[in-house]
mmCIF file of C-alpha atoms and ligand atoms in Angstrom:
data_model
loop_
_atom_site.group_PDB
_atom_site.id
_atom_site.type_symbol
_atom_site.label_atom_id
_atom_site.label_comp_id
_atom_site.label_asym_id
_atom_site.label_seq_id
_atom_site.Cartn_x
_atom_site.Cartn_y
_atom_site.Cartn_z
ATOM 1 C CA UNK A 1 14.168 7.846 4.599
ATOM 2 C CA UNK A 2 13.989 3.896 4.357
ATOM 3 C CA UNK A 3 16.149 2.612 1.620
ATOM 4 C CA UNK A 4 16.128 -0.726 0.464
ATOM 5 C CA UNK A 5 19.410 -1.535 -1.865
ATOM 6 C CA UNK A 6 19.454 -5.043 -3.690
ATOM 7 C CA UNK A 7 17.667 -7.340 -1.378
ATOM 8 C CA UNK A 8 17.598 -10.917 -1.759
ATOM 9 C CA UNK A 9 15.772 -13.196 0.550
ATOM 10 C CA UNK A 10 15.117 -16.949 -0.369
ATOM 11 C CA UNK A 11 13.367 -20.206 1.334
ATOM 12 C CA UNK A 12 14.663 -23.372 1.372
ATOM 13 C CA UNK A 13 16.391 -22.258 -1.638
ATOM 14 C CA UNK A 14 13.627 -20.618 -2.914
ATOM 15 C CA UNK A 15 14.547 -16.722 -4.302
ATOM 16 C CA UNK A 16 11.213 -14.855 -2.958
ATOM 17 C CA UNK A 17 12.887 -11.163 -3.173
ATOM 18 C CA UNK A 18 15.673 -11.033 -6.216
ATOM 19 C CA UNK A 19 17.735 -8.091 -5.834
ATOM 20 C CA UNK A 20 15.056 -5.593 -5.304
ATOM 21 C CA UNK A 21 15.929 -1.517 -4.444
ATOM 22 C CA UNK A 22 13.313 1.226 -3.418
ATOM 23 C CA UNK A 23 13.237 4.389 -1.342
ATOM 24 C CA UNK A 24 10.665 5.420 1.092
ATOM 25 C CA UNK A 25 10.754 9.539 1.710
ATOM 26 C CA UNK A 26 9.014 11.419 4.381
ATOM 27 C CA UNK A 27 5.567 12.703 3.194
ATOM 28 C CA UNK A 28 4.979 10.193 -0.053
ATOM 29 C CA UNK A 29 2.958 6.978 -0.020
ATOM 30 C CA UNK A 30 5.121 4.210 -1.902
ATOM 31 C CA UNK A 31 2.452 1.274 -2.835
ATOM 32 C CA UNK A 32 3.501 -2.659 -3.926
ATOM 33 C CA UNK A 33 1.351 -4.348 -6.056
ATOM 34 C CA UNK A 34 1.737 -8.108 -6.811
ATOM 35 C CA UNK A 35 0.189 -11.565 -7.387
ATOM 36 C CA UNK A 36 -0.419 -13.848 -4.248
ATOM 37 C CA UNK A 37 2.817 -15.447 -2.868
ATOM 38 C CA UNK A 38 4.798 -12.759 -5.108
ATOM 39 C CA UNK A 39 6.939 -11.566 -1.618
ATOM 40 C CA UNK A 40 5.362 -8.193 -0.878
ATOM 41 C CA UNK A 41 4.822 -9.595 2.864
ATOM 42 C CA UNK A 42 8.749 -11.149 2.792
ATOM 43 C CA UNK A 43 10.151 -7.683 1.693
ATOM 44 C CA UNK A 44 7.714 -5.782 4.258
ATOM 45 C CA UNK A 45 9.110 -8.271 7.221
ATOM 46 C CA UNK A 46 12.728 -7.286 6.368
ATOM 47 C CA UNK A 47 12.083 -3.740 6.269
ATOM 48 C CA UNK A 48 10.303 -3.531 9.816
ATOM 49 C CA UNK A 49 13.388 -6.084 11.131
ATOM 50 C CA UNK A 50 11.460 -9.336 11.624
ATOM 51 C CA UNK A 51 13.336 -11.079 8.604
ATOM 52 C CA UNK A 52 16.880 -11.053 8.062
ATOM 53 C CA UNK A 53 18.075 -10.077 4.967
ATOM 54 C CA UNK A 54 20.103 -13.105 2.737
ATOM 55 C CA UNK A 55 22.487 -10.040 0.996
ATOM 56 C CA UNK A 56 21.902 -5.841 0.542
ATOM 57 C CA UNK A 57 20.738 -4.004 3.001
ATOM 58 C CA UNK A 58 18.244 -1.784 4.470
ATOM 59 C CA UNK A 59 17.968 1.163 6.261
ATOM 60 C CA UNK A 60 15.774 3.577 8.331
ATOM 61 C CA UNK A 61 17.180 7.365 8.367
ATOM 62 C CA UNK A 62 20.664 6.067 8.975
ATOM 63 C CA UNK A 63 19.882 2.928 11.027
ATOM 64 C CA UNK A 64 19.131 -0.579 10.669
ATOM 65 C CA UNK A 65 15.731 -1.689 11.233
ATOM 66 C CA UNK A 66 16.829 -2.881 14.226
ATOM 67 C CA UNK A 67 17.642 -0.001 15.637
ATOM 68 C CA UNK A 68 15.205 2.124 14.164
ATOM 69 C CA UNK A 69 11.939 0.394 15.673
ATOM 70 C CA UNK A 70 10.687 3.631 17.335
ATOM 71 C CA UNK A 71 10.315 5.118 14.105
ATOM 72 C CA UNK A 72 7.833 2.592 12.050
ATOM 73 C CA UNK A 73 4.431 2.103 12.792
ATOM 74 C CA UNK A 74 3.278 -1.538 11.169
ATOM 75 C CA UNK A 75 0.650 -3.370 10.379
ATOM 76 C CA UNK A 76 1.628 -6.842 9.769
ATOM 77 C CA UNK A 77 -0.487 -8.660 7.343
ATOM 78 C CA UNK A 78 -2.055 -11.724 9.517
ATOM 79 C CA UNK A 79 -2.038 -10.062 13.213
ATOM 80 C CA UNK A 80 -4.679 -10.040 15.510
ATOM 81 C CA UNK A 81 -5.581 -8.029 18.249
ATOM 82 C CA UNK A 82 -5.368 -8.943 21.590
ATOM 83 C CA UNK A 83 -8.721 -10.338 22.918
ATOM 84 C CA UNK A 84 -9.832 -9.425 26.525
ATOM 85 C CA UNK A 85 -9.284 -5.573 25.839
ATOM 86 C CA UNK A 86 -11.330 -3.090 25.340
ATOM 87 C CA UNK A 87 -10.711 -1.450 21.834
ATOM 88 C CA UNK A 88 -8.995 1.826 23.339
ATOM 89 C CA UNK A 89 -7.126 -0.141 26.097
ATOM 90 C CA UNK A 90 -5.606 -2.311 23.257
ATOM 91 C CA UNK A 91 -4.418 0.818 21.705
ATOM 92 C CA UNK A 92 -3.388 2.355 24.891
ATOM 93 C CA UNK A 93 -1.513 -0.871 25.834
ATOM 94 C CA UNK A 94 0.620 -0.471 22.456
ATOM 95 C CA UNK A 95 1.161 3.836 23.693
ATOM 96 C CA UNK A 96 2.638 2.240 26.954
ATOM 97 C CA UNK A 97 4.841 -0.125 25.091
ATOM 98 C CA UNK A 98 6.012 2.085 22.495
ATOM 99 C CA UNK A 99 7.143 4.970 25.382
ATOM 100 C CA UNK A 100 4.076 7.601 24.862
ATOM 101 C CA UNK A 101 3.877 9.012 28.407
ATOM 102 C CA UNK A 102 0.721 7.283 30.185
ATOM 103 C CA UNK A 103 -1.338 10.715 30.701
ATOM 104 C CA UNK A 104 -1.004 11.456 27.018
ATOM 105 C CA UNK A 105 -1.151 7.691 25.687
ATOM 106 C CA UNK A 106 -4.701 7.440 26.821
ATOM 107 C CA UNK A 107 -5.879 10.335 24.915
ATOM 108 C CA UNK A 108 -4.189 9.562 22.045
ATOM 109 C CA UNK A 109 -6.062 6.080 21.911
ATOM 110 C CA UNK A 110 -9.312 7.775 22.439
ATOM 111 C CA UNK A 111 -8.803 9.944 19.401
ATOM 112 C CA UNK A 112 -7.804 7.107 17.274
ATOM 113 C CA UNK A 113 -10.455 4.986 18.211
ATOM 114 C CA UNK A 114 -13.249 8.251 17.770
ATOM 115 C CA UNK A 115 -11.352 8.747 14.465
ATOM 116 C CA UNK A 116 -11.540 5.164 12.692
ATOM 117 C CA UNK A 117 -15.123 5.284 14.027
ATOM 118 C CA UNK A 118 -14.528 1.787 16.087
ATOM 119 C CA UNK A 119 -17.253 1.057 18.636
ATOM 120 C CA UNK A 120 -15.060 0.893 22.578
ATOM 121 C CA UNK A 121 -16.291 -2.195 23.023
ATOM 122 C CA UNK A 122 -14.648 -5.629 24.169
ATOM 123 C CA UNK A 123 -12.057 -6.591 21.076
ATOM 124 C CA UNK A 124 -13.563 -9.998 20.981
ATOM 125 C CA UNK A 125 -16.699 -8.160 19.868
ATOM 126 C CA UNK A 126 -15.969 -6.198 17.404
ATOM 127 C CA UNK A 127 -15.932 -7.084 13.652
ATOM 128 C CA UNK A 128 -13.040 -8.466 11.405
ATOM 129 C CA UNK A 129 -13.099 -4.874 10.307
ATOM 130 C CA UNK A 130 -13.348 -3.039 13.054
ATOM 131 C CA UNK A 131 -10.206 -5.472 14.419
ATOM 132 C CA UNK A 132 -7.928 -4.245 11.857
ATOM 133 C CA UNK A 133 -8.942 -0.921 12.800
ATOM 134 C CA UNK A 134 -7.700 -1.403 16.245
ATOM 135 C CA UNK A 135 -4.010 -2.261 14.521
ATOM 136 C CA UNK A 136 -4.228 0.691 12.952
ATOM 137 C CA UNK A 137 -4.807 2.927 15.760
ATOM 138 C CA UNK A 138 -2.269 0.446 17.585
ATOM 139 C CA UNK A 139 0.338 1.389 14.519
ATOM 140 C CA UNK A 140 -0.609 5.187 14.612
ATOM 141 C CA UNK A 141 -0.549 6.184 18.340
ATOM 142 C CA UNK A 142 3.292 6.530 19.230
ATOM 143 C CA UNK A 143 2.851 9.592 15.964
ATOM 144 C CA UNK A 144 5.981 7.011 14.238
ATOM 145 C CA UNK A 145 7.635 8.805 11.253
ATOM 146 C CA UNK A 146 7.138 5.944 9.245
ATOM 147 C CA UNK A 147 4.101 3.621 8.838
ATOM 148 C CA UNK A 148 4.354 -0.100 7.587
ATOM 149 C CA UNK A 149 1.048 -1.250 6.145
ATOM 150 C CA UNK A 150 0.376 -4.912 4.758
ATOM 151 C CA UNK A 151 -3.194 -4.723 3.294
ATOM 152 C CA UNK A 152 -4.490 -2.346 5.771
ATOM 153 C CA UNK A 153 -7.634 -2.449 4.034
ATOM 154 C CA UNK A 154 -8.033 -5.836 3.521
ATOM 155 C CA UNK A 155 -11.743 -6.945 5.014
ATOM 156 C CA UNK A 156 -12.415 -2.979 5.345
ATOM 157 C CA UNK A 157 -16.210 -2.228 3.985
ATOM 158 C CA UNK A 158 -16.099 0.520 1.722
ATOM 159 C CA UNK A 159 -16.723 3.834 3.980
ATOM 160 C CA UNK A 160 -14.057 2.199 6.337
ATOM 161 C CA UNK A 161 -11.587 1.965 3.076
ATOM 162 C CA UNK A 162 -12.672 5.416 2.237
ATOM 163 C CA UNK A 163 -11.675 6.668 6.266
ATOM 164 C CA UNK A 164 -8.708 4.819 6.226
ATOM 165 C CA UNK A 165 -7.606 6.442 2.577
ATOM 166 C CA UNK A 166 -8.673 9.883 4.174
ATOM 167 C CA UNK A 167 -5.979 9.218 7.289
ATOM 168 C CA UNK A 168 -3.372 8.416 5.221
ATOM 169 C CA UNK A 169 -3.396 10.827 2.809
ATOM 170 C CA UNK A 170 -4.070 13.403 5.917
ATOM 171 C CA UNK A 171 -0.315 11.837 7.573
ATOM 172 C CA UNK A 172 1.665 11.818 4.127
ATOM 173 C CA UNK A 173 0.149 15.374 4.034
ATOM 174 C CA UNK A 174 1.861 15.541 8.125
ATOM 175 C CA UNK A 175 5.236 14.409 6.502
ATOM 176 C CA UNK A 176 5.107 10.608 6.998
ATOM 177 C CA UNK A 177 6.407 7.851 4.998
ATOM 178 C CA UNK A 178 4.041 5.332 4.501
ATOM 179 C CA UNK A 179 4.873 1.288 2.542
ATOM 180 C CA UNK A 180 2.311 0.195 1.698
ATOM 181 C CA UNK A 181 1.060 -3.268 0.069
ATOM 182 C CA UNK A 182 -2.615 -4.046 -1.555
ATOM 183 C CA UNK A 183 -4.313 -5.746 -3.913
ATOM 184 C CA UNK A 184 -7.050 -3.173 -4.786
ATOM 185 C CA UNK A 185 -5.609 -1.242 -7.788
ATOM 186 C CA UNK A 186 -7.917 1.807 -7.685
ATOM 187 C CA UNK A 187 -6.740 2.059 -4.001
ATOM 188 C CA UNK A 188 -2.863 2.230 -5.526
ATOM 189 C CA UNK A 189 -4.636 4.876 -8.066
ATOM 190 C CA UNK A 190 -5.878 6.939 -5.354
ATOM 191 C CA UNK A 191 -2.935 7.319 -2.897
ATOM 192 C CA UNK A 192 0.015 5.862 -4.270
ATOM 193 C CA UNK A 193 2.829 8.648 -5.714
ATOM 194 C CA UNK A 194 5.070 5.847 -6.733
ATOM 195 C CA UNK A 195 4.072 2.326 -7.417
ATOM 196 C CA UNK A 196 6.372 -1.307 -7.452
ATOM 197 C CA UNK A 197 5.130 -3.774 -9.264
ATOM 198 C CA UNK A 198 6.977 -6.518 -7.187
ATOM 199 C CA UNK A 199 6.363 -10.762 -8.514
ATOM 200 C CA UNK A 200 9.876 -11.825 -6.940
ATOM 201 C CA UNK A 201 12.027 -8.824 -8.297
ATOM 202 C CA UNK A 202 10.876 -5.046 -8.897
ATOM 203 C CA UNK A 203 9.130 -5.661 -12.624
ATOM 204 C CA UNK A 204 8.372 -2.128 -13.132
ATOM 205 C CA UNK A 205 8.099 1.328 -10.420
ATOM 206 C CA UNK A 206 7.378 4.705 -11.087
ATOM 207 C CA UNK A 207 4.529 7.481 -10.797
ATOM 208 C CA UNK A 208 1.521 5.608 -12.636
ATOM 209 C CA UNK A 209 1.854 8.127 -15.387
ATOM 210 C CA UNK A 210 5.602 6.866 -15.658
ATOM 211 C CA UNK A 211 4.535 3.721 -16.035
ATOM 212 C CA UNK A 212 1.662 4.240 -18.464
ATOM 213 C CA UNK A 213 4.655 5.828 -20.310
ATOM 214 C CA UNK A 214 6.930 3.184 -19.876
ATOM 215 C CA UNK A 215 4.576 0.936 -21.438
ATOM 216 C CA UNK A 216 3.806 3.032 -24.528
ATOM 217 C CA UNK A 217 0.268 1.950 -23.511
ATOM 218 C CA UNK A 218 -2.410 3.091 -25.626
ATOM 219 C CA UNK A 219 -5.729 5.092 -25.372
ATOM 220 C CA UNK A 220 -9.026 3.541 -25.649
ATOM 221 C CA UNK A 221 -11.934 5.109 -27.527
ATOM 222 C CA UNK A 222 -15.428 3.750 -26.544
ATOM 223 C CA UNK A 223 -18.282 3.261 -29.026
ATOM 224 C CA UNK A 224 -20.500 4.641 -26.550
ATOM 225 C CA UNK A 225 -23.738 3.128 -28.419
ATOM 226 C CA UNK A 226 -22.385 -0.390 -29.142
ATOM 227 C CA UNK A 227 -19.692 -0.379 -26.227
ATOM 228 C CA UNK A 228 -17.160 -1.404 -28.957
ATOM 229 C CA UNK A 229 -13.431 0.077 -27.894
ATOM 230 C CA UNK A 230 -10.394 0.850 -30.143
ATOM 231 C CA UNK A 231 -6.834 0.835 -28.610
ATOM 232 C CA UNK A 232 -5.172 3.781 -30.113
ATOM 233 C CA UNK A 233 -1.826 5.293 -30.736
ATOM 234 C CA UNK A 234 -1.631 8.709 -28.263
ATOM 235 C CA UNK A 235 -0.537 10.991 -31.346
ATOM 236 C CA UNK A 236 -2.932 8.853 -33.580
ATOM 237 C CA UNK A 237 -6.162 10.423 -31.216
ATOM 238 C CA UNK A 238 -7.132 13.622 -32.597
ATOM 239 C CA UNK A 239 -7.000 11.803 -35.981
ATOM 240 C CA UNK A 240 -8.992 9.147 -34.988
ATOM 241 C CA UNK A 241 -11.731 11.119 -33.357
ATOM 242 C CA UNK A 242 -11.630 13.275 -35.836
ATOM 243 C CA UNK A 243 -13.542 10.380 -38.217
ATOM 244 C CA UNK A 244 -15.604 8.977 -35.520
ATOM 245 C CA UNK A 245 -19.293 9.323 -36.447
ATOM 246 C CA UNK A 246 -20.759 7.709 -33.034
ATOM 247 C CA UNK A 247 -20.768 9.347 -29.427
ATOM 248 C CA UNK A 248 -17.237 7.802 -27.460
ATOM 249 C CA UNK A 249 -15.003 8.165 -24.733
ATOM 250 C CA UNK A 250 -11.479 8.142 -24.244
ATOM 251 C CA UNK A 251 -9.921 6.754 -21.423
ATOM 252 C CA UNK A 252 -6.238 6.785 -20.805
ATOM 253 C CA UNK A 253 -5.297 2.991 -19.441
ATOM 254 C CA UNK A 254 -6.137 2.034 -15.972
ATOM 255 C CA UNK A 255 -3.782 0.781 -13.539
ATOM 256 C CA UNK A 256 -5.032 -2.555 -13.757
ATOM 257 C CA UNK A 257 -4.498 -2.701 -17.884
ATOM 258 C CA UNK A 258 -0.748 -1.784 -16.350
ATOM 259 C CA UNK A 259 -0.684 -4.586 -13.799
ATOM 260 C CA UNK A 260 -2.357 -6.931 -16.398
ATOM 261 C CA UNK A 261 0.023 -5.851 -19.135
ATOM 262 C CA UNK A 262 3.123 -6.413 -16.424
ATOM 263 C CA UNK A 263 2.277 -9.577 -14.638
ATOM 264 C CA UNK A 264 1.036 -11.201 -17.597
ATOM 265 C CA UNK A 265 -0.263 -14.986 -16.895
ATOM 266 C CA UNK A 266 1.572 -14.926 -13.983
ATOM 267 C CA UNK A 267 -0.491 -11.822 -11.838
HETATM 268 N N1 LIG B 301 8.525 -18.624 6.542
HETATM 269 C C1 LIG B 301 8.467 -19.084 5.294
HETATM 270 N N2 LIG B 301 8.995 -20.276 4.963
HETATM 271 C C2 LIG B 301 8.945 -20.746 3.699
HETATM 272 N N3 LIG B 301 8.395 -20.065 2.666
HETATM 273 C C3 LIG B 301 7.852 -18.877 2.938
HETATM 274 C C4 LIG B 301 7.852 -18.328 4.252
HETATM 275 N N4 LIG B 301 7.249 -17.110 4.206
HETATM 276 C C5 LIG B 301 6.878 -16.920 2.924
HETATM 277 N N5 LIG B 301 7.231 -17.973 2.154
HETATM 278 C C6 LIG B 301 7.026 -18.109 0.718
HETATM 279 O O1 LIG B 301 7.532 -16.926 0.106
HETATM 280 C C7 LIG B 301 6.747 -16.589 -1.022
HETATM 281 C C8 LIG B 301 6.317 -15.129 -0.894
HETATM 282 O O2 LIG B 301 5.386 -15.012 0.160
HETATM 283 P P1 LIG B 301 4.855 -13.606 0.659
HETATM 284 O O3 LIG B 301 3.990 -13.879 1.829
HETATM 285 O O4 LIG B 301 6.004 -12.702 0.842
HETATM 286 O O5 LIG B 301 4.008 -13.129 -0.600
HETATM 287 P P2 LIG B 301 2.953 -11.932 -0.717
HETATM 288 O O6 LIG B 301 3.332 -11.173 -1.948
HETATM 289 O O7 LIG B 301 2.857 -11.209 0.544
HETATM 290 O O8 LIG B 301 1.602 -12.720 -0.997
HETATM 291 P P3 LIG B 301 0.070 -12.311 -0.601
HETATM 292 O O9 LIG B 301 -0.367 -11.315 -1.628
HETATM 293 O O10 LIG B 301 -0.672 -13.612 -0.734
HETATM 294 O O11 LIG B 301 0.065 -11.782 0.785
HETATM 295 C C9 LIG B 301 5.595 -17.574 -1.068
HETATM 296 O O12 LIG B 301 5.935 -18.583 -1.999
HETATM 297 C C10 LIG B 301 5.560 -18.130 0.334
HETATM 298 O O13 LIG B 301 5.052 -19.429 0.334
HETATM 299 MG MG1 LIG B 302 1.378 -10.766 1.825
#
């Protein structure tokens, strides 16, 4: 497991990760959410071993991250590929480096490539998209135990998004930890087991129903014909409906009411 216990990391005197604790497992996706410059990208650095930590520590099954680079795949948030490759060569170039045996690395980075549907074509060709593809098959092809992911799907169009979603739910499913950062909520909704709301410290983590209970968030009814909604009380429901004389909908609250309700004027 990666665990993270009471981080700190400032710049020039600047706290950008306050004491800030979370546990990756094998086979769950753990998701931060945050506002821009709120040090998702700082705490993802320290965790693959690119940043020093200021004070706590961190750990990858037993080791430091140091030490434990074999084990984490990562995609860094502003990394390009390598021009002057072709799109399976890149990924075969990153087998090589990583130790995958040469007769199995290049059919590894054929598969990846075939999988994340990029064209094998020059990288300097391909598509902003289709670029962070090529990190991701990079990331995935020495099979790491844990996977490192700072807005993989940033730039993705939305059957890309939808592939990418499929391939990591498919490796959690194949035991792997995955850290993951984004800024599309419903992408959090749709993978995430646990999710840290992170602007400097850890302002609230949990499974998203935990956190919808944490907040004592309430339920909104929709006026279906005049689109008017009511924020009600969970036990108050059945009452309510129970005097509605229009057509509604209830909706439990989104993860985005959550992250607006957290991050206030601030997110
Ligand atoms: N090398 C650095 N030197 C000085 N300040 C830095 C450095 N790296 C990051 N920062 C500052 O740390 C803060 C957190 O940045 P970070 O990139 O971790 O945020 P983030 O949550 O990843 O933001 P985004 O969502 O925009 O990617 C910002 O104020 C940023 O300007
Ligand atoms: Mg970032």
């Amino acid at each position: 497991m990666i665990r993270v216990e009471n981080v700190w990391k400032s710049f020039k005197g600047k706290v950008v990760n306050e004491d800030v604790s979370f546990e990756v497992y094998e086979g769950e996706i753990v998701t931060f959410l945050g506002p821009n410059g709120g040090g998702k990208t700082t705490l993802m650095r320290q965790v693959y071993g690119e940043l020093s930590s200021d004070r706590g520590t961190i750990s990858v099954d037993g080791l430091t991250p140091q030490d434990a680079l074999e084990s984490m795949g990562v995609v860094p948030q502003e990394v390009r590929p390598m021009d002057g490759l072709r799109a399976s060569e890149h990924v075969y170039i990153m087998a090589v480096i990583k130790g995958v045996p040469r007769d199995r690395a290049w059919s590894r980075a054929r598969g990846l490539i075939r999988k994340l549907s990029v064209e094998d074509k020059s990288v300097e060709e391909l598509s902003g998209g289709n670029k962070r593809k090529i990190l991701i098959a990079s990331a995935l092809v020495n099979d790491p135990r844990y996977l490192i992911l700072d807005e993989p799907t940033t730039g993705l169009d939305p059957k890309s998004r939808r592939e990418l979603w499929d391939i990591l739910v498919e490796l959690k499913g194949r035991g792997k930890g995955i850290l993951l950062t984004t800024h599309y909520l419903e992408e959090a909704e749709y993978l995430a087991d646990r999710v840290y709301l992170l602007n400097r410290r850890v302002l609230l983590s949990g499974r998203i129903w935990e956190l919808r209970s944490k907040l004592s968030l309430k339920y909104e009814v929709v006026n279906l014909m005049t689109g008017e909604r009511f924020h009600v009380e969970r036990k108050e429901v059945p009452h309510f409906l129970s005097q509605c004389d229009f057509e509604y909908e209830v909706r439990t609250r989104s993860l985005e009411d959550i992250y607006r309700e957290v991050m206030g004027s601030d997110g």
